[in-house]
XYZ file of C-alpha atoms in Angstrom:
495
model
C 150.715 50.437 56.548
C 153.950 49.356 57.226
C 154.068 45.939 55.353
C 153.073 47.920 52.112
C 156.034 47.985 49.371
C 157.625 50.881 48.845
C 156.241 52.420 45.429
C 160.070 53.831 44.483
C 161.500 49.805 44.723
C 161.140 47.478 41.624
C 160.417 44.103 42.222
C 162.744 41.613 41.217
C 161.339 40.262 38.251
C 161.312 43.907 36.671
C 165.305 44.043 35.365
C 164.705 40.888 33.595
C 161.137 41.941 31.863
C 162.924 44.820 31.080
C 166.275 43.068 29.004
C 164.149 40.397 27.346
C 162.241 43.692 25.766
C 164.575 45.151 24.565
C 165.777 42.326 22.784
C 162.617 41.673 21.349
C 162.369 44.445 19.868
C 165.858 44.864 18.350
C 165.756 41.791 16.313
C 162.082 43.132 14.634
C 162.459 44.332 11.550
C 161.834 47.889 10.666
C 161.515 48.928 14.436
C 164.325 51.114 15.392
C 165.234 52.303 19.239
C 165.410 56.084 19.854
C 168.675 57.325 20.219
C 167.887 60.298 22.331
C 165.627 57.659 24.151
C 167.100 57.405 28.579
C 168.157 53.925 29.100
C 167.527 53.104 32.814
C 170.340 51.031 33.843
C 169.473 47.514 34.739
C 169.119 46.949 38.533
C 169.402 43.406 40.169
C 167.742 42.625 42.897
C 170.840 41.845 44.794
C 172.118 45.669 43.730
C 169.166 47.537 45.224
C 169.760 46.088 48.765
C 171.272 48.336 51.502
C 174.591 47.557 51.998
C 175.606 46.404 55.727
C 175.659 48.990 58.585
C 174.267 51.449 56.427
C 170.827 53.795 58.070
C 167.518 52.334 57.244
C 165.194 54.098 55.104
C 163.488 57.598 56.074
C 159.957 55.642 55.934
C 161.219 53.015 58.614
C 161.555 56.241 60.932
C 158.534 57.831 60.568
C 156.579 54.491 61.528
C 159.255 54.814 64.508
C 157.878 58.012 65.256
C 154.014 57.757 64.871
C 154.266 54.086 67.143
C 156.227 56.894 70.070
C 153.516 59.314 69.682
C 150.711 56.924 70.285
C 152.875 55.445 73.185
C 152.587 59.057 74.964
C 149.237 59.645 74.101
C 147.873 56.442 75.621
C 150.362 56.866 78.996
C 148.723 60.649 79.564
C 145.229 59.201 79.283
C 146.203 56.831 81.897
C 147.781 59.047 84.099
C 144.588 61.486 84.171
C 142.572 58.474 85.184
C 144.333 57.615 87.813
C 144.773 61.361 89.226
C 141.069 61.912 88.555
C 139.627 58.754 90.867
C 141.922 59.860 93.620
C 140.946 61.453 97.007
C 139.669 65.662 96.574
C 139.681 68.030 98.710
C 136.010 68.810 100.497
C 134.608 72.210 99.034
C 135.497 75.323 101.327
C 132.643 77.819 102.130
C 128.969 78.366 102.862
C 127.938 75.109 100.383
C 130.281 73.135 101.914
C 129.473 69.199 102.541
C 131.708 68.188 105.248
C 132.012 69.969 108.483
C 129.838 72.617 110.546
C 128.039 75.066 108.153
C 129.284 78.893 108.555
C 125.578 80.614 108.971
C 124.656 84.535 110.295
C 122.186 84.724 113.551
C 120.122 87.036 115.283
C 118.691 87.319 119.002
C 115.300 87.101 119.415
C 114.461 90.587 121.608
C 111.191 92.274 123.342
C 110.232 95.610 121.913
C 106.781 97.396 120.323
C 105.358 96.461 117.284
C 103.197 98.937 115.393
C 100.545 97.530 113.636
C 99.510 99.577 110.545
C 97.409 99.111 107.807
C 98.196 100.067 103.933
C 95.699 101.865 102.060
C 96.161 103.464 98.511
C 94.488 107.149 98.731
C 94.180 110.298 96.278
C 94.806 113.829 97.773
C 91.731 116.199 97.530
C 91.374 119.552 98.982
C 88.797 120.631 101.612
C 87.512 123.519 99.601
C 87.948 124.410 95.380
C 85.979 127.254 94.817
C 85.338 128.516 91.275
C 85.074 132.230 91.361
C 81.976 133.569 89.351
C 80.932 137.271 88.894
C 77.162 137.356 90.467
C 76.458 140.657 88.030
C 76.923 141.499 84.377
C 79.521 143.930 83.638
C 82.603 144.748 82.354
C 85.241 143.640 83.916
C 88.077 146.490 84.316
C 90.615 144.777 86.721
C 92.142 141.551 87.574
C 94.267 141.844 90.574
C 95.566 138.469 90.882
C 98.657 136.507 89.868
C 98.489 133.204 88.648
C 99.606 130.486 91.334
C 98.952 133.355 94.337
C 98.668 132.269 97.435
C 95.968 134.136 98.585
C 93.514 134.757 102.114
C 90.039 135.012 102.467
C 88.485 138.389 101.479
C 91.670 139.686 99.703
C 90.891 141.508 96.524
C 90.661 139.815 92.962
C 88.662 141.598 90.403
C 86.617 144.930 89.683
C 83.888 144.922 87.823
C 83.172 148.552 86.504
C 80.449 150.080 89.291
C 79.081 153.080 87.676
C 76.130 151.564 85.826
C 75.415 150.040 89.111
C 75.823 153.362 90.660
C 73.334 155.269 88.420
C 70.655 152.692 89.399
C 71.300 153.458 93.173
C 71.081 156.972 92.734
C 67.455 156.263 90.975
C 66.264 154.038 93.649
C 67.391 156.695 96.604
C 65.447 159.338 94.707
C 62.211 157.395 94.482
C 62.525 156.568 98.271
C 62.829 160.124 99.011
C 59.761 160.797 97.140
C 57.744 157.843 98.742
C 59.208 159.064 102.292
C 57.587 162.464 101.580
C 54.414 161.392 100.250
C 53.968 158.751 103.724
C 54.689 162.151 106.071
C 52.330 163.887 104.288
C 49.649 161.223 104.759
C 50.703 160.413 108.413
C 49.903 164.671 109.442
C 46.595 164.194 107.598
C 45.594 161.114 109.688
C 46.640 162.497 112.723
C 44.425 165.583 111.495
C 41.670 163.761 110.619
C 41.576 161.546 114.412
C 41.391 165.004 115.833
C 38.101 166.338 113.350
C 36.820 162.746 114.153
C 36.766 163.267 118.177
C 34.973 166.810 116.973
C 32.577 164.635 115.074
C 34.005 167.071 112.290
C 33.706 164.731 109.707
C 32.854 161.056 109.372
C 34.767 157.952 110.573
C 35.037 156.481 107.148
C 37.025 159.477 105.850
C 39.678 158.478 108.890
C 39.600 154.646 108.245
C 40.336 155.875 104.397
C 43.431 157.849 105.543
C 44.727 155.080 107.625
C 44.981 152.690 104.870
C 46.610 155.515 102.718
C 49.498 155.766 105.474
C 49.981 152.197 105.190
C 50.106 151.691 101.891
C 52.444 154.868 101.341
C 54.825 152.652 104.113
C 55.349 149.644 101.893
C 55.897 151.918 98.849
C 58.693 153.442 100.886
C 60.253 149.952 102.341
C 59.705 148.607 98.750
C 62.007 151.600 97.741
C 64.254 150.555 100.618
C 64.802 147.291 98.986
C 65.180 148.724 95.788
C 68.143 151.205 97.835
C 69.633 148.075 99.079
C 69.892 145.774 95.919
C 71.683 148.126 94.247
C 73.965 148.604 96.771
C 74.239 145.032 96.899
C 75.610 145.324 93.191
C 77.698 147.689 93.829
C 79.929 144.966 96.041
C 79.111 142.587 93.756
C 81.467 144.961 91.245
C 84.546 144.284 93.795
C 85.116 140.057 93.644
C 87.029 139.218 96.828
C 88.573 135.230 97.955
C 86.106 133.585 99.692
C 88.617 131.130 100.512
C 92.459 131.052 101.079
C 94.300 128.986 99.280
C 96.452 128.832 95.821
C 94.849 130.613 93.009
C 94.956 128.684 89.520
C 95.082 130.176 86.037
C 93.453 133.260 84.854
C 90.235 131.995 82.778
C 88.938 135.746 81.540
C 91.022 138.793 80.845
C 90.417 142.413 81.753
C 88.043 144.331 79.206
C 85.852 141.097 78.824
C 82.074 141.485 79.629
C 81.544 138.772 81.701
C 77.709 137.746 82.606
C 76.601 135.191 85.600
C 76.090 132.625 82.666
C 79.532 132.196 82.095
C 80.796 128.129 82.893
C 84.722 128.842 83.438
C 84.303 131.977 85.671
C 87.659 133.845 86.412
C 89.617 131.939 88.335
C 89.675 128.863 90.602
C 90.892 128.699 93.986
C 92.211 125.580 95.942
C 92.727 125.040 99.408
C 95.998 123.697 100.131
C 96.161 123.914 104.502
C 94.705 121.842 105.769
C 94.225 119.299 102.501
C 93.105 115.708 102.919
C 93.704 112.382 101.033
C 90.556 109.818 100.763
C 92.003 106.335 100.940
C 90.320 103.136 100.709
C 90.858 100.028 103.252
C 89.385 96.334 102.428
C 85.971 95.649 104.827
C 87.779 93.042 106.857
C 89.794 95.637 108.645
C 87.040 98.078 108.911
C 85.693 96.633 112.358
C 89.419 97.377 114.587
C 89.650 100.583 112.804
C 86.176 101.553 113.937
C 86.646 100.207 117.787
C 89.665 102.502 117.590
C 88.315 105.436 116.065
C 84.791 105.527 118.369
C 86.834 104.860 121.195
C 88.371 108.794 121.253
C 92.259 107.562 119.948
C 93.617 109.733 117.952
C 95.054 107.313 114.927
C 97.923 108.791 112.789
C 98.521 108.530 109.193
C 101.445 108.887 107.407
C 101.514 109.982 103.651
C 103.918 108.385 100.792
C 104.245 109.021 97.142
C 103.760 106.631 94.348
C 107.015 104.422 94.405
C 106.492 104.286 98.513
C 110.143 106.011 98.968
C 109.220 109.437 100.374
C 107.361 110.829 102.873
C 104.994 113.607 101.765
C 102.945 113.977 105.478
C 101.942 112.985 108.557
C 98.240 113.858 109.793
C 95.101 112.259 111.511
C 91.979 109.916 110.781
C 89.076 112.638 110.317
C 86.268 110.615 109.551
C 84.843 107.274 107.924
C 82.462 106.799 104.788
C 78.806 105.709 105.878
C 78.845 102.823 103.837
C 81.051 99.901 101.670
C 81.398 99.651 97.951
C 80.089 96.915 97.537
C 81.828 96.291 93.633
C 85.354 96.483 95.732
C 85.047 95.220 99.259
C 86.470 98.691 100.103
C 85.530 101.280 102.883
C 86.510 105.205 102.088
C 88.152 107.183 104.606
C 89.334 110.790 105.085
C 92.716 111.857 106.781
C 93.369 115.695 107.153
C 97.232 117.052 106.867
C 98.301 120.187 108.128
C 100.927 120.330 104.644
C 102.733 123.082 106.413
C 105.349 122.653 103.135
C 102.675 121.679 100.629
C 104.383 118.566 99.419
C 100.837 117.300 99.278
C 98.984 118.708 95.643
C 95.305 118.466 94.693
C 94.159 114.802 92.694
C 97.833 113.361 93.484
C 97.874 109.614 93.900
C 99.465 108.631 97.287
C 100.252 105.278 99.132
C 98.426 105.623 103.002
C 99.726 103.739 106.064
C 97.768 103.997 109.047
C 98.543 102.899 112.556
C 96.008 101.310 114.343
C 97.937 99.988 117.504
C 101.051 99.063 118.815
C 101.888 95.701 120.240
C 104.235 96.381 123.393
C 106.402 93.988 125.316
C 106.620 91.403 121.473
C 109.334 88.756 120.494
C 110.415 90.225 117.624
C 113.154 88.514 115.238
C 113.997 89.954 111.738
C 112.278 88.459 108.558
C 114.572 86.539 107.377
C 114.634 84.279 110.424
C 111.405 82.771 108.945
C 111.335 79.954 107.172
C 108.444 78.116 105.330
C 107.900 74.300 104.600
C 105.625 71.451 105.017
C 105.283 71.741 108.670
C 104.450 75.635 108.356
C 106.209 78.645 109.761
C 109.344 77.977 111.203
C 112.727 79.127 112.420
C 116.143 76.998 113.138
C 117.518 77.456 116.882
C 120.807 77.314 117.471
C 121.704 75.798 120.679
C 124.168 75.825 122.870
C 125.894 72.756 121.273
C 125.946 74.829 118.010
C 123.704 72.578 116.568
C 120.032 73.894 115.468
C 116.835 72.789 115.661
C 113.652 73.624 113.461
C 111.361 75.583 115.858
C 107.484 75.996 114.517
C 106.390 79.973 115.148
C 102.992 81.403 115.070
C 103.220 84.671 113.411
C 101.573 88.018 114.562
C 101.824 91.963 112.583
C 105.389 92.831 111.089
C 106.935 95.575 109.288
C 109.730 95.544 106.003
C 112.375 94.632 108.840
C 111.119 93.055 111.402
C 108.283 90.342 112.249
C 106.619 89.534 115.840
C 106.057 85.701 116.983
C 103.447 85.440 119.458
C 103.880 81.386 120.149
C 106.811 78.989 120.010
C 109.873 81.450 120.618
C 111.376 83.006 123.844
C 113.462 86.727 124.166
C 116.604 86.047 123.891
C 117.133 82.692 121.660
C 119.265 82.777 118.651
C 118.054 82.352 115.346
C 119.708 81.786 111.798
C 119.379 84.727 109.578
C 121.232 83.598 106.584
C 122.839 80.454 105.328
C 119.573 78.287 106.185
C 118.413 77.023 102.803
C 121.582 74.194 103.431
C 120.583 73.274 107.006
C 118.344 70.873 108.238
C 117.098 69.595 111.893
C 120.126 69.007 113.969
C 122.704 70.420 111.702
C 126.352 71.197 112.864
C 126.924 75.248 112.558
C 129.398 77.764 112.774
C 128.727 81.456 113.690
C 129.884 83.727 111.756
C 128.135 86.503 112.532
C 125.138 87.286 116.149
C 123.018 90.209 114.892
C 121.172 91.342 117.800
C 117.093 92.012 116.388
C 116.235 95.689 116.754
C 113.440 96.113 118.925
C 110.626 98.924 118.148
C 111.284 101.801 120.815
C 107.763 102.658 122.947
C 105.345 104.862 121.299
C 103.303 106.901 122.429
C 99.632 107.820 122.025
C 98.517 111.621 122.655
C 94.394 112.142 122.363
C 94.219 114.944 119.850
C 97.474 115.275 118.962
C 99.181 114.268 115.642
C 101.298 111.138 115.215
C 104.892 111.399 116.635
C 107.282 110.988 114.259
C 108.951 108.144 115.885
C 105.497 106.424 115.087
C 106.005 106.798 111.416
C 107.930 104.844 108.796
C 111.353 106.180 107.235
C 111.428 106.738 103.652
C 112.557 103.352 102.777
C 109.573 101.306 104.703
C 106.195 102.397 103.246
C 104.993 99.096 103.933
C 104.651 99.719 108.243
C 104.967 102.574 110.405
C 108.224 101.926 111.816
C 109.459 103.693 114.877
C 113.280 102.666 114.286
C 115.274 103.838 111.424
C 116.272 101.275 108.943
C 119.150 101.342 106.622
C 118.874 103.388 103.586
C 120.087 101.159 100.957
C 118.561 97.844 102.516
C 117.228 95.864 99.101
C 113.593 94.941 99.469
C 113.060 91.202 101.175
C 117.042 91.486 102.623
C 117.384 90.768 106.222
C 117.440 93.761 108.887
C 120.972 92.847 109.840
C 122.937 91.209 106.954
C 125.608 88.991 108.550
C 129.268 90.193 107.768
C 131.536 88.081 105.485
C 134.864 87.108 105.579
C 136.983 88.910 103.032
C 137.111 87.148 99.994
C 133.989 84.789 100.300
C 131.616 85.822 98.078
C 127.864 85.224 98.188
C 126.371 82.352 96.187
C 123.019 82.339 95.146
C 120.901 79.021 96.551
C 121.005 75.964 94.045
């Protein structure tokens, strides 16, 4: 680019082109030069030079100042290289390569384990009685309100008595009549067994009278019975609760004639104390449940709505279905609550933990202490030369928080809890944080009684019935004790 001419500069055979022309062209006949026609001056080559010591041309410093830029350019590059190959500092933190790795820890502690078993279960009530009228009639009162909690044998409708009354009226007349007629025939057989020791009359004539008494007796318990049904109608007209328990909504109205045919009858009734919840458990757990149950314990069950969150009761194990559904693998059971605050309602779909037994004297270590791999279950040790050590477990019954290990761990080691998805056998660590495991508190077992409440999970553990309260606003799968951080480190998730 810079050896090109500059477009602006004649060359030096130009002038002379120029002048010879001209001159050709002024000695032609009849051609004549323009007066008004610019006459460039003639330029020599020797003219158009600079003079000496005068500033080169402005092109001859902009190819100065493009070569200056490309000299900076090409310097930077090279120092960026050279700072980039040198020596960085090793990464800071939980993902750090160099150095022992910060992790969290745990003690490995005896305590009781309850072992429960997770059922899903629908509530259904002891007793739902439909209440029917057992006469035709009209029916004059309804002395219920809707959603009542009512007793058994408190008042709920009248039916209107009187026709009823008329009819009992008849049927008392006729058995005075019938009464009347029998004493008449009992004084003439007593008459005629007197005539007959007289030989008075004949012996058939007394046999005759003796049926007549007995025959005028079964007219007169006939009308008895005929006294009695329509007394029997009479309560009939006054419908009482055969049951306690909440009353539904009003199916007839007063001044309807209702009849014994009628489907809907007047009102339903449901039992609400005691209620029960039918649950189902899969077949392989129905043999321990049944050694416990025929045994005389008392096994508690505890009660959760549908997301698991909150308690809704605490009863007992009544009794177990005679057979297995054999399309599900399932066994039925029955639990009874006492639903002293009625948080438990008719058809309501519940989640069911049972405890079966509790495992006293257990190593227990929190969940998050386990890790998985190719050799199996195991846990990292830390030891006393805060290195660790993978450790294979054998795993026995756990809850949300905590899990027991029946083989390969002793009370009292230390475990890693968080920051082991970087370690590996014989790793160099650095605790940050010992979070001692919280061992299960003793429980109990009272024949007859109802489940202690230090037997039954909190609100945020539906999974297992755990004796020990566990934080509120633990995050499913997070470890009992979350090791504490550092200000300003923050978490990172695992690569």
């Amino acid at each position: 680019m810079d050896d090109q001419p500059n477009p602006l500069s004649l060359p030096p055979e130009a002038p002379a082109r120029r002048r010879s022309d001209r001159a050709d062209r002024a000695d032609r006949p009849g051609i004549e030069m323009p007066a008004s026609a610019p006459v460039l001056p003639d330029f020599d080559v020797e003219e158009h030079r600079p003079p000496p010591g005068a500033p080169p041309p402005r092109w001859r410093w902009r190819s100065a100042l493009r070569y200056l830029i490309f000299l900076v350019i090409a310097l930077a590059l090279i120092l960026w290289l050279v700072l980039r190959s040198g020596p960085q500092a090793p990464p800071a933190g939980r993902f750090q390569t160099g150095g022992p790795m910060p992790v969290g820890t745990a003690t490995a502690e005896k305590g009781d384990m309850p072992v429960s078993l997770s059922g899903l279960g629908t509530v259904t009530p002891l007793a739902m009685v439909t209440v029917k009228t057992q006469i035709n009639g009209q029916l004059i009162e309804v002395a219920f309100k809707e959603g009542q909690m009512v007793n058994k044998g408190d008042f709920l409708a009248q039916i209107d008595p009187r026709p009823y009354q008329v009819a009992l009226e008849q049927a008392e007349g006729q058995l005075a009549k019938d009464q009347a007629a029998l004493k008449n025939a009992e004084v003439d057989l007593t008459r005629y067994k007197t005539l007959v020791a007289q030989n008075s009359v004949a012996r058939q004539t007394l046999d005759t009278q003796a049926a007549l008494v007995q025959q005028d007796r079964g007219v007169v318990q006939a009308d008895q019975a005929q006294v009695d049904a329509q007394k029997l109608n009479l309560t009939y007209c006054r419908i009482v609760a055969l049951v306690g328990g909440r009353v539904g909504l009003r199916q007839v109205d007063a001044g309807n004639y209702v009849q014994t045919s009628d489907p809907n009858g007047i009102v339903v009734i449901t039992q609400l104390q005691p209620i029960s919840a039918i649950f189902t458990l899969p077949e392989d757990n129905l043999p321990v449940v049944t050694r416990r149950f025929r045994g005389g314990a008392t096994l508690p069950v505890t009660a959760f709505d549908r997301s698991g969150a909150a308690k809704l009761g605490t009863g007992r194990l009544d009794t177990i279905d005679n057979q297995i559904d054999t399309s599900t693998g399932t066994v039925k059971l029955r639990a009874v609550f006492d639903n002293p605050d009625q948080s438990l309602f008719p058809n309501q779909f519940v989640n069911i933990q049972l405890l079966v037994d509790t495992l006293k004297g257990a190593v227990l270590v929190p969940n998050a202490a386990i890790q998985r791999g190719a050799p199996g279950t195991f846990v990292y040790v830390v030891k006393p030369d805060e290195t660790v050590a993978a450790q294979p477990v054998t795993l026995g019954p756990g809850d949300d928080q905590r899990i027991v290990v029946t083989k390969g761990l002793e009370p009292g080691q230390i475990v890693v809890i968080d920051g082991a998805d970087r370690l590996k056998d014989g790793a160099k660590v650095r605790v940050t944080h010992n979070a001692p495991a919280a061992a299960a508190q003793p429980q109990g077992e009272g024949a007859g009684a109802a489940a202690p409440a230090a037997a039954q999970p909190s609100a945020a553990q539906p999974s297992a019935a755990a004796p020990s309260p566990a934080p509120a606003a633990a995050p499913p799968g997070a470890p009992a004790n979350p090791p504490q951080r550092p200000d300003g480190q923050r978490r990172r998730s695992p690569e």
